[in-house]
XYZ file of C-alpha atoms in Angstrom:
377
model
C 95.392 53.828 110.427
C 97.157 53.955 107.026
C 96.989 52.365 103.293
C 101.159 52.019 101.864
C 100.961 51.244 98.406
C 104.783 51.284 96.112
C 104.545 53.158 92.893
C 106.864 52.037 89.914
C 109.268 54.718 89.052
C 108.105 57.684 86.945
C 109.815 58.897 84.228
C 112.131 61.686 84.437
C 111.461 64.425 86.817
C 112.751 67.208 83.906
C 111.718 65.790 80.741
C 114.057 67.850 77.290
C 112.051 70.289 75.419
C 110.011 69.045 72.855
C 109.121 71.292 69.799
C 105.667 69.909 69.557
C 101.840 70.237 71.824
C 102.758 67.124 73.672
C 105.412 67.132 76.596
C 106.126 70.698 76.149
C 106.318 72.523 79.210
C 104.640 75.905 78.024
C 102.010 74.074 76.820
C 101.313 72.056 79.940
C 101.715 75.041 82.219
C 98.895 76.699 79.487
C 96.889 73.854 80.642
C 97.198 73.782 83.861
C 97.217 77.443 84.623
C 93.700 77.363 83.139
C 92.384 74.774 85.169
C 93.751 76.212 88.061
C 91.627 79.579 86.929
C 88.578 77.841 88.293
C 89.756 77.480 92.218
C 90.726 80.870 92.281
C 87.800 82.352 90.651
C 85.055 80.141 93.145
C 87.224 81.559 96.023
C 85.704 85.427 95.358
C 82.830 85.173 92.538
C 80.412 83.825 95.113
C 80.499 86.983 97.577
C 79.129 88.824 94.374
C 76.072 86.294 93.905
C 75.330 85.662 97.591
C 72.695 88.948 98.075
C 70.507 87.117 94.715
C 70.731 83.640 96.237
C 69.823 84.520 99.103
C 66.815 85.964 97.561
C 65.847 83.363 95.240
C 66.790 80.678 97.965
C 65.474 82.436 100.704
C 68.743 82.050 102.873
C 69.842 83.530 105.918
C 73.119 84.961 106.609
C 74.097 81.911 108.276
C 73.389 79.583 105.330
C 75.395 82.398 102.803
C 78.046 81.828 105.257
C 78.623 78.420 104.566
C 77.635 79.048 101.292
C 81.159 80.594 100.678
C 82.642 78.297 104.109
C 82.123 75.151 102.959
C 84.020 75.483 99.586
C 87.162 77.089 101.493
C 86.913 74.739 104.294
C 87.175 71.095 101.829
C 89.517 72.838 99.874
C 91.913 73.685 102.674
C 91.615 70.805 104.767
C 92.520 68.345 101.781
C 95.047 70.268 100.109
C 98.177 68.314 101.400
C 95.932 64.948 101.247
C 95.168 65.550 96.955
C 98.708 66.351 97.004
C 99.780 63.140 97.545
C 96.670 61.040 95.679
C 98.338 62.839 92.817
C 102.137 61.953 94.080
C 100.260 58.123 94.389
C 98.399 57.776 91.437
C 99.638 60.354 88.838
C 99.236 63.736 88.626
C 97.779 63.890 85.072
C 95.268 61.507 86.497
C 94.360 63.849 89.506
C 94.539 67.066 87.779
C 91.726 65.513 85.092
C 89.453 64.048 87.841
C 89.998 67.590 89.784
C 88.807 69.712 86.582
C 85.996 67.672 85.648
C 84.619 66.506 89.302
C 84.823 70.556 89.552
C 83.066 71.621 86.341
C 80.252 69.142 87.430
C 79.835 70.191 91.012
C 80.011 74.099 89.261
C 76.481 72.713 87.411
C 75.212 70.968 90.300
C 75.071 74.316 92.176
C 73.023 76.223 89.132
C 70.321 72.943 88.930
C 69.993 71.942 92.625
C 67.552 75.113 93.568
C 68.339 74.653 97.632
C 70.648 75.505 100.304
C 71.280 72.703 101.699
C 71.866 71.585 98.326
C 74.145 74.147 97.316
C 76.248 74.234 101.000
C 76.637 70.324 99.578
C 77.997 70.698 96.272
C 80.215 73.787 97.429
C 81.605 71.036 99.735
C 82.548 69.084 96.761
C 83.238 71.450 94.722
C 85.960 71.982 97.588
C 87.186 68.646 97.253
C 87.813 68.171 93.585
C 90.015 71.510 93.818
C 91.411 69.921 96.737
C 92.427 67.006 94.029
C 93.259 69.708 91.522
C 95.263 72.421 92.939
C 98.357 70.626 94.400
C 98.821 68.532 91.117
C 98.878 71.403 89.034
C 102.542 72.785 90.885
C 103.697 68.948 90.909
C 102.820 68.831 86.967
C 105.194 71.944 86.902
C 107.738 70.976 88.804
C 107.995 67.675 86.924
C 108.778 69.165 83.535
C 110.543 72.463 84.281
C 114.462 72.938 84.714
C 115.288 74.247 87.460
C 116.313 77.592 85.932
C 113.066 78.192 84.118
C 110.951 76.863 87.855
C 110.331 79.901 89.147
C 109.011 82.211 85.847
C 106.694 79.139 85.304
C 105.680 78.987 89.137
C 105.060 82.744 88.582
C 102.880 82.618 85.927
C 100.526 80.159 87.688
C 100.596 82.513 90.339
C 99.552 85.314 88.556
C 96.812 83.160 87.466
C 95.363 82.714 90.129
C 95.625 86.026 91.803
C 94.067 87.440 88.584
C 91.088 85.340 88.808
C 90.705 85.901 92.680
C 90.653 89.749 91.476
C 88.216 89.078 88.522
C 85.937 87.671 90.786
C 83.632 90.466 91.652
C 83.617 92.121 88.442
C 82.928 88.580 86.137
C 80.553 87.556 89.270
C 78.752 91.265 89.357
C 78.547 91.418 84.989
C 76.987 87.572 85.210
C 74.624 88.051 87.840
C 73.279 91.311 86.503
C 72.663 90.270 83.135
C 72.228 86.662 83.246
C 71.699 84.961 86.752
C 73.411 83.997 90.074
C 73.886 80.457 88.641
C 75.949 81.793 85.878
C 78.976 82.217 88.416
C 78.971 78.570 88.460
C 78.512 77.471 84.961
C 81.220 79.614 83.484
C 83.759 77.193 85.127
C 82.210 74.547 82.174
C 84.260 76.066 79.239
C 87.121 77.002 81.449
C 87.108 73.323 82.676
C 86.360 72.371 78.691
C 89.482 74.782 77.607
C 91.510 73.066 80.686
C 90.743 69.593 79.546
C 91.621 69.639 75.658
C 94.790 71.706 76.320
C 95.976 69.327 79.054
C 94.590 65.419 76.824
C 97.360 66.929 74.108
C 99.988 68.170 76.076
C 100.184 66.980 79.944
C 102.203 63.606 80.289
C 101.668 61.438 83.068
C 104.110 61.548 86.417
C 103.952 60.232 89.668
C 106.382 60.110 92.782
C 108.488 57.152 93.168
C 108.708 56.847 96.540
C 106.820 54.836 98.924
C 103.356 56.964 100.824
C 101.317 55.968 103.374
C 98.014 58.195 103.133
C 97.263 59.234 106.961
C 94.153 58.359 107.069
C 93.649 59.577 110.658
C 95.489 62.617 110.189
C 92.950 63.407 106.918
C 90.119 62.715 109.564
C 91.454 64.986 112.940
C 92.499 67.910 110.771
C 88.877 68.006 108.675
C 86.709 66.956 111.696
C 88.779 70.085 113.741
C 88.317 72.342 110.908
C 84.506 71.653 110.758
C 83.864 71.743 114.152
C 86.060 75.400 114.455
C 84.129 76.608 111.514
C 81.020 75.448 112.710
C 81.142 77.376 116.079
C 82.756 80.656 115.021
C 79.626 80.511 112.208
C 76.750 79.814 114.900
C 78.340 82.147 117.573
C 76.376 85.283 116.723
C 73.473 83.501 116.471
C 73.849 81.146 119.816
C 76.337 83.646 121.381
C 80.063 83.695 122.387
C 79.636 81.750 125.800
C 76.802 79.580 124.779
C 77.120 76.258 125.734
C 76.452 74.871 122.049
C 79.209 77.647 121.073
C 81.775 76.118 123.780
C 81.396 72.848 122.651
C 82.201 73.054 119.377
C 85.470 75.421 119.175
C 86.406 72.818 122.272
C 85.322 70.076 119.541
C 87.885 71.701 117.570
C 90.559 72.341 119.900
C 90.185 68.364 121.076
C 91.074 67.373 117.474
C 93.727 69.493 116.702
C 95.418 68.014 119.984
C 94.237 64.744 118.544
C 95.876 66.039 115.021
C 99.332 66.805 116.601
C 99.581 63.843 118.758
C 98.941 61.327 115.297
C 101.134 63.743 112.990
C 103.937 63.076 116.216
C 103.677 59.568 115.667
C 103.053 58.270 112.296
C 105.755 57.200 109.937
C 104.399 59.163 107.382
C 102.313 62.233 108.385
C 99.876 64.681 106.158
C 101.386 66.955 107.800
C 105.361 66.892 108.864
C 105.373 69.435 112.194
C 109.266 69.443 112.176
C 108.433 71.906 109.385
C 107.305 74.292 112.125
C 110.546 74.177 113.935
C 111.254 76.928 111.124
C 110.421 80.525 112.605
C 110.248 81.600 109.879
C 107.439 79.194 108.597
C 105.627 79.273 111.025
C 105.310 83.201 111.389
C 104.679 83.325 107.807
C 101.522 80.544 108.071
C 99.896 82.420 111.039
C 100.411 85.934 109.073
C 98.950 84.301 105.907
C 96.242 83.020 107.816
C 95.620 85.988 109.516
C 95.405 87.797 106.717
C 93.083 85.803 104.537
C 90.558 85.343 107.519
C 90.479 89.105 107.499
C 89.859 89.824 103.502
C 87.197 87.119 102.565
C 85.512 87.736 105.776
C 85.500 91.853 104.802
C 84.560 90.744 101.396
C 81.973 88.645 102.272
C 80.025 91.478 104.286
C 81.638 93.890 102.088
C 79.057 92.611 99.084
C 75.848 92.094 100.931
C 76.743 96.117 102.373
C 76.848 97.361 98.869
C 74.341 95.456 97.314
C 71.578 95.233 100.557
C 72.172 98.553 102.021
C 73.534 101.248 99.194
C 71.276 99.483 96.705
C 74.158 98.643 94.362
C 73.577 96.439 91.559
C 75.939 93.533 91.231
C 77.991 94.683 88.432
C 78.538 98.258 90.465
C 79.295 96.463 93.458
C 81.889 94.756 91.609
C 83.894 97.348 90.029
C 83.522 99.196 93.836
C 85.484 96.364 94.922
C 88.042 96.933 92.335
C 90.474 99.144 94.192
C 91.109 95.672 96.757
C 92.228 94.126 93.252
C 94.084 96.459 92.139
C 95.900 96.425 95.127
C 96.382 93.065 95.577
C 97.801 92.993 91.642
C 100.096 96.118 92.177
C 101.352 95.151 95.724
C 101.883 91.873 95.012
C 105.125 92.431 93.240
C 105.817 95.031 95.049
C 106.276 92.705 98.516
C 108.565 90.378 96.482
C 110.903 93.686 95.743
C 110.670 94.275 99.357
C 111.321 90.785 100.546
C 114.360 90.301 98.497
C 116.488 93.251 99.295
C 115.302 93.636 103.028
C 113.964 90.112 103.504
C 110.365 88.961 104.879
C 109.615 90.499 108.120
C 109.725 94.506 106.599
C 106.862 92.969 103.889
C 104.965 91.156 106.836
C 104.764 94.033 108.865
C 103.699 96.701 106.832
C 101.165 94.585 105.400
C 99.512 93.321 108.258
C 99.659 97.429 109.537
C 97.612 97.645 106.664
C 94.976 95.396 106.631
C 94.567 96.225 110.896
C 94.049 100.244 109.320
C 91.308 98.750 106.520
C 89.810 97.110 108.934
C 89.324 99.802 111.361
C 88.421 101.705 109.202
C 85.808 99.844 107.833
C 84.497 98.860 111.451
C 83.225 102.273 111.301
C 80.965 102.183 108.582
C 77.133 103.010 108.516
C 73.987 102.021 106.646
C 74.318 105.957 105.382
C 77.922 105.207 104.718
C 78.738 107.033 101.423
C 81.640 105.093 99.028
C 83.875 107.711 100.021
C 84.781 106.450 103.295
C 84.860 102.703 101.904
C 87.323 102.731 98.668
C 90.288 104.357 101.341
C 89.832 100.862 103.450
């Protein structure tokens, strides 16, 4: 199943340099980095405010779980599908619906006072940066030369991976001083900042050739996703070889097969699988994969452990989470040194040897735990 619309041509993929607000690439990628700000920060400043919701909320673990689930799962199941609503419909036009559907879902969260509630607007809120993200490179890449691409690409970068570290410290000085809603609202007058930089600067572009959205790809790849999520989320509770458990990550399985087979077949797929005949790719998906499933999940637990059992407040559990920023923001660079003069695999390697020696070493951790044999890890 599939809608084909034709877009009229766009104008110029690398627009000159203009002296003034409008059309000029600094101040677009200004606009855009700050929108993009938002995603990022949602990603970690949750794991900060979960212990107070789920005392004002009275949630279980379960519910915190898809609390800081549901946002990542949208988000990363629709990625490649706002990609090419933008490349469709204009990316100025997607990256303005992303920031504001985002800054209203970010107040729907503070005001909707239950779980469900929230679990339902983090979905959303999942979506809309979903919408946002992928515009934000295409905007980029649309008025960049090539020879400037990559210092532009790297300052979005470093945009985001400074408000993924922020996260805990903004999120701990918010909900110590104000309230756990507060992590939410503050994406208002970054979305606000976002908006009047981009309405003076951004100029509409779209893709001129013809896309199909895969409508049944969209649906097999979120329905497995869910279902995967789902199960690995309810498995303590209903245990590993519980029937309900079973059914679900088979769920999952079923679709992805279901995924493949349509992304084989259609003429234009959300997802092109040739792209996998690259080793390289591919071992660099599963390693970033890998490695993501292992920090938020040690964040996640890492937060209610401060906070629940060391009695913490929020803004000291934040800056005890600052040495995983700090790395992150030193190491970062650091990699790319590596990668270039001995190429990926060197990076890859060490760094998943690291994160396996964090997390063993934070398997080992008690309720008496002191911080010295946490900040190590």
């Amino acid at each position: 199943m599939a809608i084909s619309t034709v877009q009229r041509p766009g104008r110029a993929r690398h627009a000159a340099p203009r002296a003034g607000v409008r059309g000029n690439p600094w101040w677009i990628l200004a606009a855009v980095s700050v929108g993009v700000i938002m995603v990022g920060l949602d990603a970690s400043v949750v794991a900060i405010a979960n212990p107070r919701i789920a005392i004002d909320l009275d949630a279980t673990l379960s519910d915190l779980q898809w609390i800081t689930d549901a946002y990542l799962l949208t988000l990363a199941a629709l990625l490649i599908f706002g990609g090419k609503l933008g490349d469709m419909f204009g990316r100025k036009r997607a990256f303005f619906v992303g920031v504001v559907g985002f800054a209203v879902t970010s107040v729907a969260i503070g005001l909707i006072g239950t779980v469900g509630g929230v679990i339902v607007m983090r979905a959303l809120q999942g979506v809309f940066g979903a919408l946002l993200m992928p515009s934000t490179l295409a905007i980029i890449r649309s008025v960049f030369p090539v020879h400037k691409l990559n210092t532009a690409i790297g300052i979005w970068g470093a945009a985001t991976g400074v408000s993924v570290a922020a996260g805990p410290i903004l999120g701990g000085v918010l909900v110590e001083h104000l309230n756990w809603e507060s992590v939410f609202y503050i994406n208002v007058p970054i979305a606000v900042v976002a908006v009047l930089i981009g309405a003076a600067a951004v100029t509409e572009s779209r893709s001129d050739a013809e896309h199909r959205l895969d409508v049944a790809g969209i649906l097999t790849l979120s329905g497995s996703l869910f279902l995967f999520v789902y199960g690995l989320i309810k498995a303590p509770e209903w245990g590993w070889l519980d029937p309900q458990t079973v059914a679900f990550l088979m769920g999952g399985a079923v679709l992805m097969g279901a995924f493949i087979i349509v992304e084989r077949t259609t003429a234009d797929p959300l997802l092109p699988l040739r792209l996998f005949g690259n080793r390289s790719l591919s071992i660099g998906a599963a390693v970033v994969t890998v490695n993501f499933f292992a920090l938020f999940g040690a964040l996640f637990f890492m937060t209610l452990f401060l906070q629940n059992l060391q009695g913490w407040s929020p803004v000291e559990t934040g800056v005890r989470t600052l040495p995983l920023s700090l790395a992150m923001m030193v190491l970062a660079p650091l990699s790319g040194v590596i990668t270039e003069r001995f190429g990926p695999r060197p990076a890859m390697v060490l760094g998943l040897l690291g994160v396996a020696g964090a997390l063993a070493l934070l398997s080992g951790l008690r309720a008496d735990s002191g911080y010295g044999a946490i900040w190590p890890a």
